[in-house]
mmCIF file of C-alpha atoms in Angstrom:
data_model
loop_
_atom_site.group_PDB
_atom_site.id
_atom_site.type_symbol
_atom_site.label_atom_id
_atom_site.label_comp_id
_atom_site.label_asym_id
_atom_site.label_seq_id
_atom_site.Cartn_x
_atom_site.Cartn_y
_atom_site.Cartn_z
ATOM 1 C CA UNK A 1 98.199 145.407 73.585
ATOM 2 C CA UNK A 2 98.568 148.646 75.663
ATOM 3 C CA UNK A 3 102.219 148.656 75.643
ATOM 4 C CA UNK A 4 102.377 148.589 72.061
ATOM 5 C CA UNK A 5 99.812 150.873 71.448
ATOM 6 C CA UNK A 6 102.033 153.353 73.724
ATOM 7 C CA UNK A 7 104.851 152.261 72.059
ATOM 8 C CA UNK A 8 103.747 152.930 68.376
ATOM 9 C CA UNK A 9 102.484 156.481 69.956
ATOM 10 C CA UNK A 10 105.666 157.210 71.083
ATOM 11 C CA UNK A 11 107.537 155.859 67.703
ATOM 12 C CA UNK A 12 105.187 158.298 65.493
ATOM 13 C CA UNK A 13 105.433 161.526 67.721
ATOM 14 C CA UNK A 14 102.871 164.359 68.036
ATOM 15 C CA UNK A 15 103.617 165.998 65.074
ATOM 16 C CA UNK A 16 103.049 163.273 62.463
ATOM 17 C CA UNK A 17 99.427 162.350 64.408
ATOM 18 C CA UNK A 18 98.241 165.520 63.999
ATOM 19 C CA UNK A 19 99.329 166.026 60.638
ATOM 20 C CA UNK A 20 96.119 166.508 57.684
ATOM 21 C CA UNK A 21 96.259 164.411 55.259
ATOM 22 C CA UNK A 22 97.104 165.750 51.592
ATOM 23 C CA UNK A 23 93.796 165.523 50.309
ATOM 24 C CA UNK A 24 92.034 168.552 47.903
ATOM 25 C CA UNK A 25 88.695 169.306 49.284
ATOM 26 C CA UNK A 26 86.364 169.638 46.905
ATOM 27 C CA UNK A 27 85.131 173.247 45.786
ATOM 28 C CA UNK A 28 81.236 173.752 46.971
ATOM 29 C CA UNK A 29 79.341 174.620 43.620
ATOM 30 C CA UNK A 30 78.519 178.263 43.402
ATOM 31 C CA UNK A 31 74.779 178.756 44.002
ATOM 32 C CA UNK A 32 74.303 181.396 41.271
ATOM 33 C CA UNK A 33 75.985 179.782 39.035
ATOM 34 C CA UNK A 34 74.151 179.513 35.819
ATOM 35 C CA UNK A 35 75.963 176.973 33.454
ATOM 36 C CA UNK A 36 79.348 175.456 32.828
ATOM 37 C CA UNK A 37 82.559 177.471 32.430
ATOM 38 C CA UNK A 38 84.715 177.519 29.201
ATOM 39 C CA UNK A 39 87.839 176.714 28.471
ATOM 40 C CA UNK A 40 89.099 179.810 28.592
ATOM 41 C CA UNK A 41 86.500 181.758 31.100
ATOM 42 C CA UNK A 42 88.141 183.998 33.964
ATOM 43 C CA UNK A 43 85.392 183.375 36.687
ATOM 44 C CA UNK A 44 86.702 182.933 40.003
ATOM 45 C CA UNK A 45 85.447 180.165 42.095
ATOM 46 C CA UNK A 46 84.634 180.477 45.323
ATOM 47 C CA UNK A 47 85.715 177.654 48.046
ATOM 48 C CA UNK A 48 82.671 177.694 49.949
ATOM 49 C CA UNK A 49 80.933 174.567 51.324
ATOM 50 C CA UNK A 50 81.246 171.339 53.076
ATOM 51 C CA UNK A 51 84.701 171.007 55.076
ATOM 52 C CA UNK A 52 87.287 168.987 53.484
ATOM 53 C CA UNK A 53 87.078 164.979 54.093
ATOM 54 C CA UNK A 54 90.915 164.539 55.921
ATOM 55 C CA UNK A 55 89.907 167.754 58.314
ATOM 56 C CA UNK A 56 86.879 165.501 59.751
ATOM 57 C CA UNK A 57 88.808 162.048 59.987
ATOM 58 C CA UNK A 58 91.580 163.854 62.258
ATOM 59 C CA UNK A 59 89.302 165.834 64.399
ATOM 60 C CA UNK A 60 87.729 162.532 65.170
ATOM 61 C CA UNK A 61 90.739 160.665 65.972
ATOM 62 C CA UNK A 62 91.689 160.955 69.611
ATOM 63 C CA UNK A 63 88.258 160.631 70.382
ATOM 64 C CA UNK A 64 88.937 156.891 68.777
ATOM 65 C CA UNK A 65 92.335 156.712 70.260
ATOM 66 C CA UNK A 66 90.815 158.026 73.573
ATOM 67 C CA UNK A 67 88.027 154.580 73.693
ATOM 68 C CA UNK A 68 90.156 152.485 72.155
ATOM 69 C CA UNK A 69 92.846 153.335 75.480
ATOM 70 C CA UNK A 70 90.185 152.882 77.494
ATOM 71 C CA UNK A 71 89.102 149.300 76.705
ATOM 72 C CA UNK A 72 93.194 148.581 76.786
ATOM 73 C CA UNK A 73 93.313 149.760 80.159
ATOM 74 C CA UNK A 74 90.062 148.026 81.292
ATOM 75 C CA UNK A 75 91.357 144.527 79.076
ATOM 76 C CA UNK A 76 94.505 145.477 81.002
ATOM 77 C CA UNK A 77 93.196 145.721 84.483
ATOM 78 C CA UNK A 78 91.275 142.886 84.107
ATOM 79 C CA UNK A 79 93.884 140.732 83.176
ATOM 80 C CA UNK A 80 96.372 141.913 85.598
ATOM 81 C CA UNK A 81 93.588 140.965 88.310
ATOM 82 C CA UNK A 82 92.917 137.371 86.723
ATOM 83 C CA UNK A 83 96.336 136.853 86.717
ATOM 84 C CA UNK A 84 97.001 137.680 90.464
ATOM 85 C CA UNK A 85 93.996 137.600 92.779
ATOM 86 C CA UNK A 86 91.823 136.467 89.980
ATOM 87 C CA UNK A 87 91.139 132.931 89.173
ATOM 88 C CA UNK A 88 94.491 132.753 87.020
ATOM 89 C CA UNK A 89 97.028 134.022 89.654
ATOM 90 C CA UNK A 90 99.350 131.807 91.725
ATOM 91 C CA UNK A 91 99.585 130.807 95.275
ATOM 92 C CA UNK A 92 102.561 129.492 97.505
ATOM 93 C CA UNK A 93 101.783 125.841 98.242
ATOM 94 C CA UNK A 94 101.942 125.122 102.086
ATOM 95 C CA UNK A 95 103.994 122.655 104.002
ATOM 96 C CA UNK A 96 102.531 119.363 104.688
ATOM 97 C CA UNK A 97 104.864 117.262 104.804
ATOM 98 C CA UNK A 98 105.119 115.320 108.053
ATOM 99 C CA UNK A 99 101.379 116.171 108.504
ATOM 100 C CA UNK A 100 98.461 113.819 109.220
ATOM 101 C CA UNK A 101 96.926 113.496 105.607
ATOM 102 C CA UNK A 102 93.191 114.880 107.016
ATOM 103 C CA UNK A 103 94.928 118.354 108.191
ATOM 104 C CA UNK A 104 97.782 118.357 104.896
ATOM 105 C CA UNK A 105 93.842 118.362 102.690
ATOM 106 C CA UNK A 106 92.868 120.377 104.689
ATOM 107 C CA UNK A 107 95.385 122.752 104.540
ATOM 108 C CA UNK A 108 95.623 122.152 100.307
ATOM 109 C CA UNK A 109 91.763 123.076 99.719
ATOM 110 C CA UNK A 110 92.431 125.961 102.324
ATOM 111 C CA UNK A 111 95.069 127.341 99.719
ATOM 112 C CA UNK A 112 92.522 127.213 96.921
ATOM 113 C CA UNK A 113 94.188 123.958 95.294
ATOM 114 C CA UNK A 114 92.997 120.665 94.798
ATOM 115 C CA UNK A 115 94.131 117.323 96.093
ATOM 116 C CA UNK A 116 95.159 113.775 94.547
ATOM 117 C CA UNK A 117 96.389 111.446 97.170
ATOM 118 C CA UNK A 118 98.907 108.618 96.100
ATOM 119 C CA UNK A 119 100.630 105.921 98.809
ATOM 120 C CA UNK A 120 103.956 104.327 99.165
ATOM 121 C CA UNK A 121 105.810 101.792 101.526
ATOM 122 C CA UNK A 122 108.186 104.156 104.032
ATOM 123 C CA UNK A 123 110.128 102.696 106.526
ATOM 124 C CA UNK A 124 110.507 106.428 108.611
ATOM 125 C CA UNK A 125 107.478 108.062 108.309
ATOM 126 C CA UNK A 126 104.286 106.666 110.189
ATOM 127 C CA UNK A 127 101.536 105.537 108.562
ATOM 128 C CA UNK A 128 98.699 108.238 106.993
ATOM 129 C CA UNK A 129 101.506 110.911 107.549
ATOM 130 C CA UNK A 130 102.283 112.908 104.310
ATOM 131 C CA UNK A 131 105.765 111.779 102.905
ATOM 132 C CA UNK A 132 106.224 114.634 99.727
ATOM 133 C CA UNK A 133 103.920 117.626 98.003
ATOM 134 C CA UNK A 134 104.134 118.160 94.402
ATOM 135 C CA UNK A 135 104.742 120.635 93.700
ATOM 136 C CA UNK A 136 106.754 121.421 96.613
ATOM 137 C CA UNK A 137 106.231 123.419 99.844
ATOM 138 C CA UNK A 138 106.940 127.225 98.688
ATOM 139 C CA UNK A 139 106.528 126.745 95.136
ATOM 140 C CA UNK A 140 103.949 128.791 93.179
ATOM 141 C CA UNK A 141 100.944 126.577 92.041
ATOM 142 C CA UNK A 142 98.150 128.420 90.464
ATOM 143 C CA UNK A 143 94.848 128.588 91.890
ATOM 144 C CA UNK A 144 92.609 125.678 91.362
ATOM 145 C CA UNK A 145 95.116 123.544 90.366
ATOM 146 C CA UNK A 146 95.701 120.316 91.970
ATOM 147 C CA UNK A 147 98.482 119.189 94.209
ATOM 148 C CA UNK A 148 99.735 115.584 94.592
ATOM 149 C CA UNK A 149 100.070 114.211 97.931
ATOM 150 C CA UNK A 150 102.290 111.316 98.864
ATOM 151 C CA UNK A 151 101.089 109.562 101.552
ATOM 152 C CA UNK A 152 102.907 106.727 103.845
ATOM 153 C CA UNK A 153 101.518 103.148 104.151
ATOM 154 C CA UNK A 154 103.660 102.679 106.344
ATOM 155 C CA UNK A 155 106.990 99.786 106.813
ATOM 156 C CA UNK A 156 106.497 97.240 104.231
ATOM 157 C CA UNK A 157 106.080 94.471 105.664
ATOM 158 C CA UNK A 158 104.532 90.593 104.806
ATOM 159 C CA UNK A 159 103.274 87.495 106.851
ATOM 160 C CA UNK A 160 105.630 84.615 106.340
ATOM 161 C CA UNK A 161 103.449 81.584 105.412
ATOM 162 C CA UNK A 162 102.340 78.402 107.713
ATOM 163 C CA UNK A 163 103.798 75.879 105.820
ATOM 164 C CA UNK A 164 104.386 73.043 107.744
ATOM 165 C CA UNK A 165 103.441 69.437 106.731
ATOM 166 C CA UNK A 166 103.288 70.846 103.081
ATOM 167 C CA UNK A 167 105.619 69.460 100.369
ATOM 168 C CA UNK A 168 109.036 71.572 99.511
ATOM 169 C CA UNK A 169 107.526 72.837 96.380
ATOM 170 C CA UNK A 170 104.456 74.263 97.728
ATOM 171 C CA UNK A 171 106.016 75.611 100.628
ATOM 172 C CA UNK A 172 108.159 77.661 97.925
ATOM 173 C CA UNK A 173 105.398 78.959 96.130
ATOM 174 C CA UNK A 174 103.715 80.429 99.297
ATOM 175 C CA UNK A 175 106.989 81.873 100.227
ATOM 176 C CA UNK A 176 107.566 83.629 96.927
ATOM 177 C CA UNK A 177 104.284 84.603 96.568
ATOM 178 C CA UNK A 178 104.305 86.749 99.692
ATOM 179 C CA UNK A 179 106.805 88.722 98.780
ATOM 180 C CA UNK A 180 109.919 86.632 100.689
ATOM 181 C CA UNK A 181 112.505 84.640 99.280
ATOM 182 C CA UNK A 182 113.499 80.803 100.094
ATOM 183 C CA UNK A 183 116.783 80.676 101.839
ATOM 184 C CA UNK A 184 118.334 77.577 103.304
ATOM 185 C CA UNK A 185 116.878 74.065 102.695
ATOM 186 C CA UNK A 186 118.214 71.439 104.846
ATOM 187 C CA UNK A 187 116.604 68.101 105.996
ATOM 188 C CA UNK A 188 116.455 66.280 109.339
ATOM 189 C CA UNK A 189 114.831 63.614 110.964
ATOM 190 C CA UNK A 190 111.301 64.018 112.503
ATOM 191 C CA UNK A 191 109.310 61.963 115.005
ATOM 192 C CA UNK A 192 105.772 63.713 113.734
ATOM 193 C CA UNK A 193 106.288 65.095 110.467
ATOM 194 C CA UNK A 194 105.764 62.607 107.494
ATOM 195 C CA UNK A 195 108.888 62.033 105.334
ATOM 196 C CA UNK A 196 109.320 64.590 101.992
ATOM 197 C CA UNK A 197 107.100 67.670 103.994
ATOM 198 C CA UNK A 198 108.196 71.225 106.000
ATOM 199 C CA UNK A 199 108.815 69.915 109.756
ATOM 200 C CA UNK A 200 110.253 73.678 110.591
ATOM 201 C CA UNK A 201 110.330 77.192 109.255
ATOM 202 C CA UNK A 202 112.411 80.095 110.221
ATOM 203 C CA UNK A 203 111.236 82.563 110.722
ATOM 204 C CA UNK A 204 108.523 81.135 112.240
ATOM 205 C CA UNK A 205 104.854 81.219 110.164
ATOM 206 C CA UNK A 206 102.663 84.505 110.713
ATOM 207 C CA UNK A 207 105.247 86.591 111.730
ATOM 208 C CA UNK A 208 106.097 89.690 109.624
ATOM 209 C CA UNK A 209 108.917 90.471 107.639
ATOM 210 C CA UNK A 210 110.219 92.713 105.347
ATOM 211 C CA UNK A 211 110.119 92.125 101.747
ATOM 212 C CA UNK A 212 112.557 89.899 100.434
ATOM 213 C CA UNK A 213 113.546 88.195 104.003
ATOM 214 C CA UNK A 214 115.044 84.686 103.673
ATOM 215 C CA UNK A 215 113.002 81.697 104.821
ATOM 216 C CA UNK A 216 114.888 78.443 106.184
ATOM 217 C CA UNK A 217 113.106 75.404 105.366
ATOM 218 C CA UNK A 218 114.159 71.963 107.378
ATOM 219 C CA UNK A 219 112.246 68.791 105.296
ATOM 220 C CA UNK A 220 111.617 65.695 107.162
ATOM 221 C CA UNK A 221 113.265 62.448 106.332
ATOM 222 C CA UNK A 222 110.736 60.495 108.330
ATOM 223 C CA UNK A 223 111.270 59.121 111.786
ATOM 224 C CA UNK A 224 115.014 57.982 112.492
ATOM 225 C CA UNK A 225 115.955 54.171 112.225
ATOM 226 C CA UNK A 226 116.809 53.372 115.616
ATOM 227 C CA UNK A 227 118.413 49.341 115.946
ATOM 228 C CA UNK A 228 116.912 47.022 118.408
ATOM 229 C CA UNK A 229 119.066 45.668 121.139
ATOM 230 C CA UNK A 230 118.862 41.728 122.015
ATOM 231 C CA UNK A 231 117.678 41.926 125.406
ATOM 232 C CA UNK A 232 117.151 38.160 125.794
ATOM 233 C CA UNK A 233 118.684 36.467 128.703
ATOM 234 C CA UNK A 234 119.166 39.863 130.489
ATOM 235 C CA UNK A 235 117.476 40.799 133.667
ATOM 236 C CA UNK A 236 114.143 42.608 133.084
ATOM 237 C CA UNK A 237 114.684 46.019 134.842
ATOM 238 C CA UNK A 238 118.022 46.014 132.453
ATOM 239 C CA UNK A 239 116.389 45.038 129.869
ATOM 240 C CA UNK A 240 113.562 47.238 129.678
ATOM 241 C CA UNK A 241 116.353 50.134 130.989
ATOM 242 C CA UNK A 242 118.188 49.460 127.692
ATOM 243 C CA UNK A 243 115.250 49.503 125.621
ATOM 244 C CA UNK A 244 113.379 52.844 127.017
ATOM 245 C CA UNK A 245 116.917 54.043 126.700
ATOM 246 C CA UNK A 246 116.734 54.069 123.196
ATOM 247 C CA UNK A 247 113.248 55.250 122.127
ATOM 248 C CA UNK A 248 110.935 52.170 122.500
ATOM 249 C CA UNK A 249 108.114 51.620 124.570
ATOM 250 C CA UNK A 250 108.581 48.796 126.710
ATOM 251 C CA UNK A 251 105.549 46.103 127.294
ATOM 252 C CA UNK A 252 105.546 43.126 128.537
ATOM 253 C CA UNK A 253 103.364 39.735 128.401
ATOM 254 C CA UNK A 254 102.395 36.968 130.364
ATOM 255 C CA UNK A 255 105.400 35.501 132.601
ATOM 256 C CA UNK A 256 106.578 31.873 131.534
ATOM 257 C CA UNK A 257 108.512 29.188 133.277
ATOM 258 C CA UNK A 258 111.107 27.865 131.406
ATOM 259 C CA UNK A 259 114.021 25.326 132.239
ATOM 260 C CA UNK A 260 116.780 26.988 130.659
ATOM 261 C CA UNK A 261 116.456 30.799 131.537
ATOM 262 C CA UNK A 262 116.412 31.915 135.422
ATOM 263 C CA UNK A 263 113.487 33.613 137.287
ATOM 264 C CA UNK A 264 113.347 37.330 136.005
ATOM 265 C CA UNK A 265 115.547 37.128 133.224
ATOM 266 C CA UNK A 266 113.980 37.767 129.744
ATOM 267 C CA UNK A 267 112.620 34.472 127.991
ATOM 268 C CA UNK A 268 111.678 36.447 124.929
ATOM 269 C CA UNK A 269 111.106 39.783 123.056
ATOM 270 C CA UNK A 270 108.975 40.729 120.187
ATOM 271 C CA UNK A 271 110.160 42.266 117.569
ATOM 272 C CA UNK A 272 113.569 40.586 118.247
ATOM 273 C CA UNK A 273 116.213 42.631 116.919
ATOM 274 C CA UNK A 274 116.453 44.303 113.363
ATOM 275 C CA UNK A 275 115.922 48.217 113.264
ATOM 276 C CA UNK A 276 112.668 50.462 114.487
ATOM 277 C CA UNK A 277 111.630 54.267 115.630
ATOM 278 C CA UNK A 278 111.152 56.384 118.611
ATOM 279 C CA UNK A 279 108.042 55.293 119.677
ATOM 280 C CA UNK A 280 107.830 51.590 118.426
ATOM 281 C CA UNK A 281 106.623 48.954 120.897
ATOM 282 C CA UNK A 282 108.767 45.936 121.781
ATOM 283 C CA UNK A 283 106.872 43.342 124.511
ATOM 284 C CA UNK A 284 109.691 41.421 126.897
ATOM 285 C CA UNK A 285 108.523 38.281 127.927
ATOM 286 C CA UNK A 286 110.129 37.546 131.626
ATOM 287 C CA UNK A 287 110.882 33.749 132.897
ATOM 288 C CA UNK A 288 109.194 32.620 136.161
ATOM 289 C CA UNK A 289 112.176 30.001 136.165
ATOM 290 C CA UNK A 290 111.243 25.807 135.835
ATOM 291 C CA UNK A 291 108.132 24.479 137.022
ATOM 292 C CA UNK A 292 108.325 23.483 140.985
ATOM 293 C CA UNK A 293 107.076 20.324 142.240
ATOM 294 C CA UNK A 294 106.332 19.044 145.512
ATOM 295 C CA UNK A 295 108.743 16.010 146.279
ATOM 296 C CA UNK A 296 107.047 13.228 147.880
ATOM 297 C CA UNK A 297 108.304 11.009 150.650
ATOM 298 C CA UNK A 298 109.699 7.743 148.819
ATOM 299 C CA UNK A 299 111.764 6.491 151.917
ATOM 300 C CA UNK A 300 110.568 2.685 153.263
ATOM 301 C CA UNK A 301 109.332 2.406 149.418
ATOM 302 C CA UNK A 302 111.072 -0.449 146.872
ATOM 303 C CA UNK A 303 113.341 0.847 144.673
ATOM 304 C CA UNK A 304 111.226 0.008 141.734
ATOM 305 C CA UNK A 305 108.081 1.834 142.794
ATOM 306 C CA UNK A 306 109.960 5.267 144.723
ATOM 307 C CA UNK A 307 111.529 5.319 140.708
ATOM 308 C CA UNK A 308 107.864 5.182 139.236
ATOM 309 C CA UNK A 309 106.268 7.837 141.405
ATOM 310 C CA UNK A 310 109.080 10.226 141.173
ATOM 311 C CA UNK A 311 109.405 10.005 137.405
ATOM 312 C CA UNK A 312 105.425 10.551 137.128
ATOM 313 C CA UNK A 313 106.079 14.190 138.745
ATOM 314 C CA UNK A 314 108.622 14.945 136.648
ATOM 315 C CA UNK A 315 111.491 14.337 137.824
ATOM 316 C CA UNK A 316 114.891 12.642 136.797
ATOM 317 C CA UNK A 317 115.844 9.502 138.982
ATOM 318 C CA UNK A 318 119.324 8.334 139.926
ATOM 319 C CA UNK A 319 119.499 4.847 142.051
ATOM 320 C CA UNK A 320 122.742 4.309 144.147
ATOM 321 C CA UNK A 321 123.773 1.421 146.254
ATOM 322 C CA UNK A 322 125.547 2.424 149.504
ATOM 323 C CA UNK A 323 126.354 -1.292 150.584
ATOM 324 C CA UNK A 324 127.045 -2.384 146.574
ATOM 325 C CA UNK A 325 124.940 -5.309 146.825
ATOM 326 C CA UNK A 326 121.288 -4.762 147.247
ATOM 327 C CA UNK A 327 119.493 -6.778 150.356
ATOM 328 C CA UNK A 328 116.232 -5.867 151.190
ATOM 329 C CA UNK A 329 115.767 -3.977 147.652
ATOM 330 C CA UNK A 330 114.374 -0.559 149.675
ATOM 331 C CA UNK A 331 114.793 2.975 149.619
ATOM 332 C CA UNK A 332 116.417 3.728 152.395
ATOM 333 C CA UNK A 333 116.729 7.657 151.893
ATOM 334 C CA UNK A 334 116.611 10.460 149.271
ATOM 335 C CA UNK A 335 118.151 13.517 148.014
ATOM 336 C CA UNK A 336 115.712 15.828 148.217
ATOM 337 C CA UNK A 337 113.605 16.344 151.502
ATOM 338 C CA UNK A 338 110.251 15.319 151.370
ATOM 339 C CA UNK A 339 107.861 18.099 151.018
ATOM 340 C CA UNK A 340 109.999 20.200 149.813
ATOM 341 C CA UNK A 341 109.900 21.795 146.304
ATOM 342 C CA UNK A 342 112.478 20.741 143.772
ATOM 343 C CA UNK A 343 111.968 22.412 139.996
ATOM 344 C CA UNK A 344 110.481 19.897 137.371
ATOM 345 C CA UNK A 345 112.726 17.976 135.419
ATOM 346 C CA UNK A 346 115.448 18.020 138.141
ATOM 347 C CA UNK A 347 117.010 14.881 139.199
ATOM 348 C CA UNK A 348 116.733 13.090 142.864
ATOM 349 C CA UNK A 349 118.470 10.307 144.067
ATOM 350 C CA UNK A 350 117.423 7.659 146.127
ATOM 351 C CA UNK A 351 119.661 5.019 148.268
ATOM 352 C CA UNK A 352 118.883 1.507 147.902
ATOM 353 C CA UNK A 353 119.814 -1.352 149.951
#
């Protein structure tokens, strides 16, 4: 307003402000006057009285242009102050960035501004340190405004998921849902993890990651089929050798004799053959060979009663005739010692004559 008014001053010049104004002043009435004039009286009248009207108005004009510059000026100053170290002037934001965000507020509120704090995911700048101003360091911000500080949260990061013994589809859920991604699914054989579930995870559950990392998954097909060998008939420290070999557990139960399968050899086994796991039981049972019997002493005995008493113990009897034709009808020796032990079932021969 005070450049204009100077400029419209300047525009007009001195000469047209202090021109008078073409006004008549009005003629004072004469005081002796003692009635109206005619038409065609001669009296002269006199131009005393008040001043004229336009005189007044531009005496009294710079004293109005004087107040009127005045209040410019002051509206002016005060302005010009409002604007710079008044409430309405500007100051030069300060450098935070790479500041802790308690000194970069600090250091805001210092500068007469204000302070909004936002946070973002930075993989180079620390946690709580200030990543951007805005506006910018250096820039002009006026006073009492605010300032928007971006503040690090530091590396993104996310806990892969325990999801072992859970089913594939679950496992992909959690994996998804914590920010990862599923990568390769593959599926083994397991000795402890139940068939159709997670048996392993890489990378392993509860570490951290960054967003988006792959998870393997490896699903369990159960325990693996493992065939059973026939052991039967086979030593028992090669059979059980075989069988331990392979996975099983090895037992064992009670000892037998048998007739047909020699001392220490492997009578039986339980399951037989067919297929099982790691870990699956098979019992050996181990032959203690025939059943031994003490021979008696048959010698000096007829042949008819050494027969019966052998064949009572068990024992197979074969009658032979050294001199072709029998005489006294006696058993004159025999095979097998007496006292000495001959397996069950075996056969003995005695000499008759």
């Amino acid at each position: 307003m005070l450049h204009e008014l100077h400029l419209t001053r300047d525009r007009l010049g001195s000469a047209a402000l202090d021109q008078a104004p073409r006004t008549q002043p009005l003629d004072r009435p004469d005081d002796h006057a003692t009635g109206p004039l005619d038409a065609d009286s001669t009296q002269h009248i006199g131009r005393g009285g008040p001043p004229p009207i336009g005189r007044t108005r531009r005496r009294r004009w710079p004293w109005v242009a004087g107040i009127l510059l005045v209040v410019l000026l002051i509206a002016g100053g005060l302005g010009a102050w409002a604007f710079t170290a008044g409430p309405l002037g500007t100051v030069s934001v300060p450098t935070v960035a790479g500041k802790k965000q308690g000194r970069a507020v600090d250091a805001i509120q210092h500068a007469g501004l204000h302070v909004r704090v936002t946070q973002v995911f930075s993989e180079k700048v620390a946690r709580g340190v200030v990543v951007s101003a805005t506006p910018g360091a250096g820039d002009d911000a006026r006073k009492n405004s605010t300032v928007t500080l971006t503040v690090s949260k530091g590396a993104e990061r996310y806990t892969v998921p325990s999801v072992v013994g859970q089913t594939e589809a679950a496992a992909r859920t959690a994996i998804t849902s914590a920010h990862l991604k599923v990568g390769k699914v593959t599926h083994a054989y397991d000795e402890t993890t139940a068939s159709g579930k997670v048996a392993q995870v890489a990378p392993d559950g509860g570490s951290t990651q960054k967003p988006g990392t792959k998870v393997d998954l490896v699903i369990s097909k159960g325990k693996q089929p493992i065939d059973i060998a026939d052991v039967t008939g086979r030593p028992k420290a090669d059979a059980e050798q075989t069988l331990t070999d392979a996975g099983f557990t090895v037992t064992f139960g009670a000892a037998q004799h048998s007739d047909t399968v020699a001392s220490g050899d492997v009578i039986s086994q339980n399951p037989p053959n067919g297929v099982g796991h790691r870990g699956d039981k098979i019992q050996l049972v181990v032959s203690e060979g025939p059943v031994m019997v003490s021979v008696p002493e048959v010698v000096g005995m007829s042949a008819g009663a050494a027969k019966t008493k052998l064949e009572d113990l068990g024992f197979q009897v074969k009658t032979n005739y050294p001199l072709l034709v029998p005489v006294l009808f006696q058993v004159q020796g025999q095979s097998v010692k007496a006292d000495t032990q001959a397996p069950k079932g075996s056969t003995i021969t005695i000499d008759v004559v």
